[in-house]
Coordinates of C-alpha atoms and ligand atoms in Angstrom, one line a residue:
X1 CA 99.3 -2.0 -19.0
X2 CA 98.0 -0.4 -22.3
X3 CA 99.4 0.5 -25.0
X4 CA 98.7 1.2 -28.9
X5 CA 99.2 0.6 -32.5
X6 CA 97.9 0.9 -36.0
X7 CA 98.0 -2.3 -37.5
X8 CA 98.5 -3.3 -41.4
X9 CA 95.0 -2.3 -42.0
X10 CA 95.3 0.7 -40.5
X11 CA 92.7 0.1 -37.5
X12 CA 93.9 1.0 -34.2
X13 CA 94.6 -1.8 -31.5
X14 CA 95.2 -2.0 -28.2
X15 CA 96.9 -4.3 -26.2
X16 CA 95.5 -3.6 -22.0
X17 CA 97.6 -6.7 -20.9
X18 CA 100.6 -7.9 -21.6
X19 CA 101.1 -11.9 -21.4
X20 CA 103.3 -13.4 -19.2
X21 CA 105.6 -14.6 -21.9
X22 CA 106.5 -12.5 -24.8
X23 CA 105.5 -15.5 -28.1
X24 CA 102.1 -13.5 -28.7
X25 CA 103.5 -10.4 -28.8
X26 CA 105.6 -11.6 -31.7
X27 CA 103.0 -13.5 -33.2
X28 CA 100.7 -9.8 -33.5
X29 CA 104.2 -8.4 -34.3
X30 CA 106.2 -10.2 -37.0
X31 CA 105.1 -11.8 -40.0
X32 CA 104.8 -15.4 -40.3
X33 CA 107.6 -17.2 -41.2
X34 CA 106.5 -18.2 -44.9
X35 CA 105.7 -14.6 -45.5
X36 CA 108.6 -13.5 -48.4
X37 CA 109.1 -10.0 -47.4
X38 CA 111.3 -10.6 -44.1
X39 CA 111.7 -7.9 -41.7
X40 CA 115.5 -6.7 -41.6
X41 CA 117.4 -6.0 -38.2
X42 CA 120.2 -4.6 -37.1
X43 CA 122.7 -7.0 -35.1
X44 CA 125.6 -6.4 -32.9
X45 CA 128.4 -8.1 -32.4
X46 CA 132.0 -7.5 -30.5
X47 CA 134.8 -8.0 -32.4
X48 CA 137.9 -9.6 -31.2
X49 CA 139.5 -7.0 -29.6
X50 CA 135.9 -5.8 -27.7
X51 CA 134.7 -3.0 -30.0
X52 CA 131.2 -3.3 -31.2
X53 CA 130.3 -4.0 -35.0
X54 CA 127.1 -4.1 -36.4
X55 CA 124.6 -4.6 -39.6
X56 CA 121.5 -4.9 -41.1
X57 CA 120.4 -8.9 -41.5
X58 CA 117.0 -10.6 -42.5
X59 CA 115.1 -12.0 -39.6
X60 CA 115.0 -15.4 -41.5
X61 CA 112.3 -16.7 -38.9
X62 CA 111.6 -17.3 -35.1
X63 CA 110.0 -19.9 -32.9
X64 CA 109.5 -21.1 -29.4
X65 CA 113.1 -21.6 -29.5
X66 CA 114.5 -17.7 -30.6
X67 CA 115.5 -15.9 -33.9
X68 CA 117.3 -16.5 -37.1
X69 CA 119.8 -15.1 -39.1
X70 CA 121.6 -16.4 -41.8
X71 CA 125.1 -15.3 -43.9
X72 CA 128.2 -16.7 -45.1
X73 CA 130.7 -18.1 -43.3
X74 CA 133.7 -16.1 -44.3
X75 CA 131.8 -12.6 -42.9
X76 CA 133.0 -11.0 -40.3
X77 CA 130.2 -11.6 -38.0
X78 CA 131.0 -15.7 -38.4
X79 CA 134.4 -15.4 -36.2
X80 CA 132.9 -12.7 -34.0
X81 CA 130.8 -15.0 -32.9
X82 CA 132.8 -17.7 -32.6
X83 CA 134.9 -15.4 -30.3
X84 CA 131.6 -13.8 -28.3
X85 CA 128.2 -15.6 -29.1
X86 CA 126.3 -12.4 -27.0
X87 CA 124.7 -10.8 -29.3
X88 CA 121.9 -8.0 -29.6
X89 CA 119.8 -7.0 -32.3
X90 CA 117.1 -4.8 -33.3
X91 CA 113.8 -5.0 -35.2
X92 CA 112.4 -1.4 -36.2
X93 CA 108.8 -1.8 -37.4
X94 CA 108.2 1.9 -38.4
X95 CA 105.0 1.2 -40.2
X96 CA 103.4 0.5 -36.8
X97 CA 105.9 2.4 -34.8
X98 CA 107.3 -0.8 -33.1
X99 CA 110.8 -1.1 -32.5
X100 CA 111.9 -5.0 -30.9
X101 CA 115.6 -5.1 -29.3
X102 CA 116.9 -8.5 -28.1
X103 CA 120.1 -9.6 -25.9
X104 CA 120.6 -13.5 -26.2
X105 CA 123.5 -16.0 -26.6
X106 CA 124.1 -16.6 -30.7
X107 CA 124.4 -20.5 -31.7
X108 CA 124.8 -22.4 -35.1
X109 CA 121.7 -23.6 -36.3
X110 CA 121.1 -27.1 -37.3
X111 CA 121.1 -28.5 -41.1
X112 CA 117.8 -29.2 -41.3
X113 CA 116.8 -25.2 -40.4
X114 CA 120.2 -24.1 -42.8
X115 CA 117.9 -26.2 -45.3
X116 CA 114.6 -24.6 -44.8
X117 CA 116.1 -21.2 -44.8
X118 CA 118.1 -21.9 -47.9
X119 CA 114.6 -22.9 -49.9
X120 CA 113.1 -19.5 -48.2
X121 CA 115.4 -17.5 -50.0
X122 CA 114.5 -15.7 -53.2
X123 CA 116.5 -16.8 -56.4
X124 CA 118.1 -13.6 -56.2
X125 CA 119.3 -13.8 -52.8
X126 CA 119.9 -18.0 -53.2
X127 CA 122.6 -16.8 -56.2
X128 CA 124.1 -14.0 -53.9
X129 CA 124.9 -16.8 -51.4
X130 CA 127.4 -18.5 -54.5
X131 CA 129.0 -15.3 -55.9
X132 CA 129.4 -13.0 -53.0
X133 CA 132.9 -13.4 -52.5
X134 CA 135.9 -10.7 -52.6
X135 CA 137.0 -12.1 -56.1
X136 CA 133.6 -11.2 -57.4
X137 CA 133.5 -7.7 -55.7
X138 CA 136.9 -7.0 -57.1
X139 CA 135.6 -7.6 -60.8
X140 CA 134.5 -4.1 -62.9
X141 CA 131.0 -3.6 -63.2
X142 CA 130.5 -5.1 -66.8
X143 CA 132.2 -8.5 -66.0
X144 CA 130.5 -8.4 -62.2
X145 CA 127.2 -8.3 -64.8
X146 CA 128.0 -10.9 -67.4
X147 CA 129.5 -13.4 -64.7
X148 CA 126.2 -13.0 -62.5
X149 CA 124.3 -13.3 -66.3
X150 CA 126.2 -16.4 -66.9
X151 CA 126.3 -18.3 -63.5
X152 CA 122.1 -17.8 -63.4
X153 CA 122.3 -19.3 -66.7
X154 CA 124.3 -22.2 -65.7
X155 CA 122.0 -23.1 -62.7
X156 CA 118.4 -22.0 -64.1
X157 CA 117.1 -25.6 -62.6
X158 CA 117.9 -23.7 -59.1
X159 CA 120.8 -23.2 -56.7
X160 CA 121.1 -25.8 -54.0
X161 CA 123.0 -23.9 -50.5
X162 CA 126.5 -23.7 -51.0
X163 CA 129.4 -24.6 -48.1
X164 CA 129.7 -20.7 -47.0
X165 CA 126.3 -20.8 -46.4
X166 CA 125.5 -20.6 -42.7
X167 CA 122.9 -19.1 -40.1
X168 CA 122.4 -18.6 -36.2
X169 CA 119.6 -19.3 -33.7
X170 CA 119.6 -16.4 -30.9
X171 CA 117.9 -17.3 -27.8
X172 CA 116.9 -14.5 -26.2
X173 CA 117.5 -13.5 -22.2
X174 CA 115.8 -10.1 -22.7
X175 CA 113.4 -9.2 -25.2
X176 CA 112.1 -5.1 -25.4
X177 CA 108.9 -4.1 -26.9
X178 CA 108.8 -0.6 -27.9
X179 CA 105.4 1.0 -28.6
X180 CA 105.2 4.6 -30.5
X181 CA 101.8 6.7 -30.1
X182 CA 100.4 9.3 -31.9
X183 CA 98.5 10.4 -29.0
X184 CA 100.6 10.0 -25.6
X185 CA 104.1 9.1 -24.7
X186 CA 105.8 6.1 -26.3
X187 CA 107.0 3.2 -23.6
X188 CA 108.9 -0.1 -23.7
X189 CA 107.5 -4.1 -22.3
X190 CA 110.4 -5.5 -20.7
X191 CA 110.9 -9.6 -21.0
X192 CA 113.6 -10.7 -19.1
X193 CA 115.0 -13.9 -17.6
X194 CA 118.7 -15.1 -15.8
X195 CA 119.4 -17.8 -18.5
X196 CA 118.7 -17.7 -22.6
X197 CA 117.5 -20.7 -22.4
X198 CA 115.2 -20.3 -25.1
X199 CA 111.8 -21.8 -24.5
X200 CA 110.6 -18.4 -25.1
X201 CA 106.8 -19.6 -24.4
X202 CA 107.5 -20.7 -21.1
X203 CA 106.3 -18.2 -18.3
X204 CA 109.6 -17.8 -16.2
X205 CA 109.7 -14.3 -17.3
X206 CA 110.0 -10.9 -15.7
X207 CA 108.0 -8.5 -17.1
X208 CA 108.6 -4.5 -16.5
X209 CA 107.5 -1.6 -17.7
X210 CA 109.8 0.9 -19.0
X211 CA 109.7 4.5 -20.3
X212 CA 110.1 4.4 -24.3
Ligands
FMN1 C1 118.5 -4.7 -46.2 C2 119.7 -5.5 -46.0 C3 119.6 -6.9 -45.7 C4 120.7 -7.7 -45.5 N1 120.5 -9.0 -45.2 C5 121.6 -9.8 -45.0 C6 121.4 -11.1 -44.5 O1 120.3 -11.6 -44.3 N2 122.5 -11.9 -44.4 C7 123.8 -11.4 -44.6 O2 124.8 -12.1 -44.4 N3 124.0 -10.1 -45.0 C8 122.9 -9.3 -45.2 N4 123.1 -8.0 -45.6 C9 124.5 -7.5 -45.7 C10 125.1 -7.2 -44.3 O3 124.5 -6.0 -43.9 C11 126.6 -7.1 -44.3 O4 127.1 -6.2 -45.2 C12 127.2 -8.5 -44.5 O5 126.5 -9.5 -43.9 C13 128.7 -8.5 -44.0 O6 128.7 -8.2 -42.6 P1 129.9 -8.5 -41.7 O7 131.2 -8.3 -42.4 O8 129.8 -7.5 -40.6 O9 129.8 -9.9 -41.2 C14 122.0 -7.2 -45.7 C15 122.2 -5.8 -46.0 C16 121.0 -5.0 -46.2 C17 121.2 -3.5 -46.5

């Protein structure tokens, strides 16, 4: 299998054979989980009565055991989930014209990791997590300003998580690498596996190749 990419330096690389599980991929891929700037994705969800929902999140970080996201827990994506933990999302990379689309089982992630991804956010986002509420939304735009102003100025040691704070671990069953090319057709790398068990480094995938 070969395929192509311009990385960040603009050199191009190629990739002739595709592992047998899909970690190195998104270790060439994503950035590394300390890196600020996080990629964004879009997820999907199903609502209650089996429509699909969607929007754009921050891949907080991934490991060996799947992706997370993190939000509040009054969104509406919180009681999807609690009614359908599938989930999809989708990574588009357009810089080096890589697009990664994942089908897993959503699941709470532990304190320790709503910690960690807490202390990852920026200040900005940190304060977002206390004041995004309808109440807030509701106020005009001069008092939505001096009642941001005010709470920043009340908590300029730093914001510690607050209760609505919450994120998910998604462990994937199928994972899709899409490749772009300047110079012949696009295609897709096809993970799969029966369970999303997680465990993403463990070689129990099936790997296909796909038209992009
Ligand atoms: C670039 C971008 C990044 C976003 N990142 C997040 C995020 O990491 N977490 C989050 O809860 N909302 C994030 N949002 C807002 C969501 O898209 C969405 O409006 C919010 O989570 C409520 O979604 P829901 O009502 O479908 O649950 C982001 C929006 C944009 C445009």
């Amino acid at each position: 299998m070969t395929s192509e990419w311009q990385n960040a330096s603009g050199e191009l690389v190629f990739r002739d054979d595709w592992p047998e599980e899909p970690t190195p991929v998104l270790t060439e891929w994503l950035p590394d989980n300390e890196e600020p700037a996080r990629p964004t994705m879009v997820v999907a969800t199903v609502d209650e009565s089996g429509a699909p929902d969607s929007r754009i999140q921050l891949l907080t970080a991934w490991d060996d055991h799947g992706f997370y996201f993190h939000t509040d827990t009054r969104s509406r994506k919180v009681a999807q989930l609690a009614h359908e933990p599938r989930v999809s999302f989708t990574v588009h990379l357009p810089a080096e014209a890589h697009q990664i689309t994942v089908q897993g089982v959503a699941e709470l992630a532990d304190a320790a990791e709503l910690e960690w991804a807490f202390a990852h956010r920026s200040a900005y986002l940190q304060q977002l997590a206390w004041q995004n509420t309808v109440e807030f939304a509701s106020l005009p735009r001069l008092d939505r300003v001096s009642a941001w102003d005010a709470f920043a100025v009340d908590h300029v040691e730093g914001f510690t998580a607050p209760p609505t704070w919450t994120g998910y671990l998604v462990r994937p069953s199928r994972l899709t690498f899409w490749v772009g090319s300047t110079s012949t057709a696009s295609r897709r790398v096809e993970y799969r596996r029966a369970a999303a068990t997680g465990e993403l480094s463990r070689s129990s995938w099936a790997v296909t190749q796909l038209a992009g």
